[in-house]
Amino acid sequence: DQQVKQNSPSLSVQEGRISILNCDYTNSMFDYFLWYKKYPAEGPTFLISISSIKDKNEDGRFTVFLNKSAKHLSLHIVPSQPGDSAVYFCAAPNSGYALNFGKGTSLLVTP
Amino acid sequence: NAGVTQTPKFRVLKTGQSMTLLCAQDMNHEYMYWYRQDPGMGLRLIHYSVGEGTTAKGEVPDGYNVSRLKKQNFLLGLESAAPSQTSVYFCASRTRLYEQYFGPGTRLTVT
């Protein structure tokens, strides 16, 4: 049973606008969350993370919000740029060894 | 610093053939992982290792074997390839922090 869920397979946003990518999780023991970005024919690259003791973490144009009561996190990209077009994966560590990944959301930023 | 490298980048196998995928990292990381990515499935963990000489099964280990004889290398073997093993394979490594660093991937087709 998938413990990290990304229910939107794709998202299209205009350049300069905000992109919001959502992620839900079922395991209340998760205490750390990560977002990865993946371009075609490349490996995923780490983007941003958040600990469960925080509700927000910001890094430049990227902000991740965590709502523990709703078991929900979101990644905001402001402003969106065409180079942000990629697949974004939400992930959470499992027993400290491996990562549980969501199925990914494909973001397309149009000029 | 090359990070995580994978060999080969592409391979086509016939059903029943065997092969070994090589992952190498130069970051002195203890933990190493093998994932597969299939369309609409996200990344699924095949096997992982928490140190030289150790290996453990992940979510989808059947049909694969692994070895970690040297800290910097993690090998993934397919003894008798099947069409269901057509996928993109990613290797990753990490330190004690949660962030994993991924290789560029190996695209494997089994006919």
XYZ file of C-alpha atoms in Angstrom:
222
model
C 0.000 0.000 0.000
C 1.482 3.309 -1.045
C 2.306 5.500 1.944
C 3.196 8.604 -0.063
C 0.667 9.720 -2.621
C 0.745 12.304 -5.357
C -2.727 12.316 -6.799
C -2.120 14.730 -9.657
C -0.135 13.080 -12.453
C 0.342 16.359 -14.269
C 0.110 20.117 -13.867
C 0.391 22.927 -16.407
C 1.219 26.480 -15.323
C 2.048 29.666 -17.154
C 5.497 31.170 -16.779
C 5.631 33.654 -13.919
C 2.687 32.146 -12.078
C 2.750 29.951 -8.984
C 3.045 26.153 -9.263
C 1.612 24.144 -6.377
C 2.408 20.447 -6.208
C 0.650 18.374 -3.591
C 1.556 15.266 -1.639
C -0.333 13.229 0.963
C 0.998 10.576 3.288
C -0.592 7.906 5.428
C 2.147 7.021 7.922
C 2.030 9.376 10.905
C 5.508 8.163 11.948
C 7.150 9.966 9.032
C 9.218 12.815 10.460
C 11.026 14.096 7.392
C 9.957 14.816 3.841
C 11.864 15.508 0.655
C 11.109 16.739 -2.826
C 13.070 15.546 -5.821
C 13.081 16.909 -9.337
C 13.677 14.735 -12.392
C 14.377 15.714 -15.969
C 13.988 13.140 -18.781
C 16.963 10.784 -19.162
C 18.509 11.989 -15.899
C 18.472 10.776 -12.317
C 16.350 12.530 -9.690
C 18.026 15.438 -7.926
C 17.280 16.611 -4.411
C 15.351 19.875 -4.319
C 14.177 20.731 -0.819
C 13.215 19.015 2.424
C 11.321 19.672 5.627
C 11.416 18.213 9.099
C 8.171 17.450 10.886
C 9.063 19.953 13.601
C 8.592 22.730 11.066
C 5.605 23.750 8.983
C 7.501 25.655 6.319
C 10.883 25.617 4.647
C 11.966 28.066 1.984
C 14.827 27.991 -0.492
C 14.761 30.715 -3.105
C 11.763 30.223 -5.367
C 10.858 26.928 -3.688
C 8.837 26.610 -0.492
C 7.530 23.450 1.091
C 4.609 23.565 3.508
C 3.743 20.767 5.916
C 0.341 20.241 7.524
C 0.812 17.340 9.926
C -2.785 17.178 11.078
C -3.905 16.704 7.483
C -0.880 14.547 6.593
C -0.325 16.815 3.644
C 2.567 18.713 2.176
C 2.879 20.984 -0.790
C 5.677 22.435 -2.883
C 5.249 26.002 -4.121
C 7.350 27.374 -6.955
C 7.163 31.140 -7.391
C 7.628 32.425 -10.003
C 7.511 29.372 -12.254
C 10.024 29.229 -15.095
C 10.118 27.015 -18.218
C 13.243 25.317 -16.813
C 11.117 24.077 -13.914
C 9.317 21.724 -16.300
C 10.132 18.292 -14.902
C 8.667 15.462 -12.859
C 8.540 16.184 -9.124
C 8.594 13.385 -6.582
C 7.602 13.636 -2.945
C 9.397 11.207 -0.614
C 9.638 10.214 3.045
C 12.262 8.028 4.783
C 11.191 4.550 5.764
C 12.887 3.164 8.892
C 15.766 5.538 8.252
C 17.163 3.482 5.410
C 15.192 3.976 2.220
C 12.795 6.507 0.769
C 9.123 5.978 0.015
C 8.412 7.863 -3.196
C 5.147 9.112 -4.576
C 4.367 8.393 -8.212
C 5.363 11.886 -9.269
C 3.708 14.941 -10.784
C 4.786 16.132 -14.215
C 4.970 19.932 -14.254
C 4.855 21.840 -17.520
C 5.579 25.559 -17.415
C 4.477 27.257 -20.589
C 5.873 30.585 -21.863
C 34.023 14.451 -7.971
C 31.888 12.282 -10.266
C 29.186 11.569 -7.660
C 27.206 8.455 -8.562
C 27.928 6.779 -11.880
C 26.140 3.849 -13.527
C 27.316 1.430 -16.186
C 25.956 0.767 -18.792
C 23.587 3.580 -19.800
C 21.547 1.386 -22.151
C 21.200 -2.333 -22.689
C 18.949 -4.679 -24.635
C 18.704 -8.275 -23.434
C 16.893 -11.328 -24.694
C 14.686 -13.238 -22.277
C 16.807 -15.581 -20.178
C 20.072 -13.695 -20.576
C 21.973 -12.387 -17.585
C 23.697 -9.123 -16.881
C 25.178 -6.993 -14.121
C 24.605 -3.296 -13.607
C 27.412 -1.440 -11.897
C 27.006 1.528 -9.592
C 29.966 3.468 -8.267
C 30.118 6.433 -5.892
C 33.091 8.521 -4.851
C 31.505 10.305 -1.887
C 32.432 7.687 0.721
C 28.749 7.061 1.450
C 27.746 4.120 3.609
C 24.262 3.572 2.228
C 23.560 2.566 -1.353
C 20.316 1.713 -3.121
C 18.931 0.269 -6.331
C 15.547 1.502 -7.593
C 13.530 0.836 -10.690
C 11.246 3.356 -12.312
C 8.315 2.307 -14.454
C 5.722 4.579 -16.106
C 3.147 5.742 -13.567
C 4.837 3.825 -10.741
C 7.357 6.251 -9.290
C 10.580 4.771 -7.923
C 10.469 1.398 -6.215
C 13.266 0.046 -4.079
C 14.819 -3.233 -5.244
C 17.700 -3.794 -2.805
C 19.824 -1.659 -0.553
C 23.027 -1.793 1.458
C 23.914 -0.086 4.739
C 27.613 -0.759 4.414
C 30.333 -2.802 2.760
C 29.493 -6.492 2.797
C 25.821 -5.983 3.689
C 22.703 -6.127 1.515
C 18.969 -6.229 2.179
C 15.761 -6.635 0.194
C 13.563 -3.735 -0.712
C 10.043 -3.565 -2.031
C 10.527 -5.471 -5.320
C 13.575 -7.784 -4.937
C 12.400 -10.841 -6.899
C 14.556 -11.692 -9.920
C 17.483 -9.552 -8.751
C 20.611 -10.127 -6.703
C 23.100 -7.602 -5.359
C 26.589 -7.457 -3.951
C 28.557 -4.802 -2.058
C 32.104 -6.129 -1.931
C 33.626 -2.651 -1.873
C 32.192 0.408 -0.177
C 32.187 2.434 -3.368
C 30.490 -0.171 -5.580
C 27.023 -1.697 -5.566
C 26.225 -4.302 -8.219
C 22.773 -5.348 -9.370
C 22.477 -8.690 -11.147
C 19.769 -10.200 -13.272
C 20.369 -13.953 -13.566
C 17.611 -14.708 -16.075
C 16.082 -11.572 -17.532
C 12.329 -11.372 -18.123
C 10.299 -8.801 -20.105
C 8.809 -7.599 -16.788
C 12.277 -6.330 -15.894
C 12.213 -3.806 -18.716
C 12.649 -0.574 -16.796
C 14.934 2.302 -15.956
C 17.244 1.457 -13.069
C 18.620 4.077 -10.727
C 21.344 3.725 -8.171
C 21.603 6.113 -5.220
C 23.812 6.681 -2.210
C 23.589 8.745 0.954
C 25.354 9.632 4.170
C 23.590 9.570 7.536
C 21.346 12.398 6.356
C 18.220 11.505 4.434
C 19.116 13.112 1.122
C 20.000 10.542 -1.521
C 22.175 11.238 -4.534
C 21.144 9.467 -7.719
C 23.045 8.232 -10.731
C 21.914 8.992 -14.303
C 20.111 5.676 -14.740
C 20.364 2.543 -16.901
C 17.652 1.940 -19.460
C 17.128 -1.813 -19.829
C 14.913 -3.485 -22.422
C 14.236 -7.211 -22.270
C 12.758 -8.693 -25.445
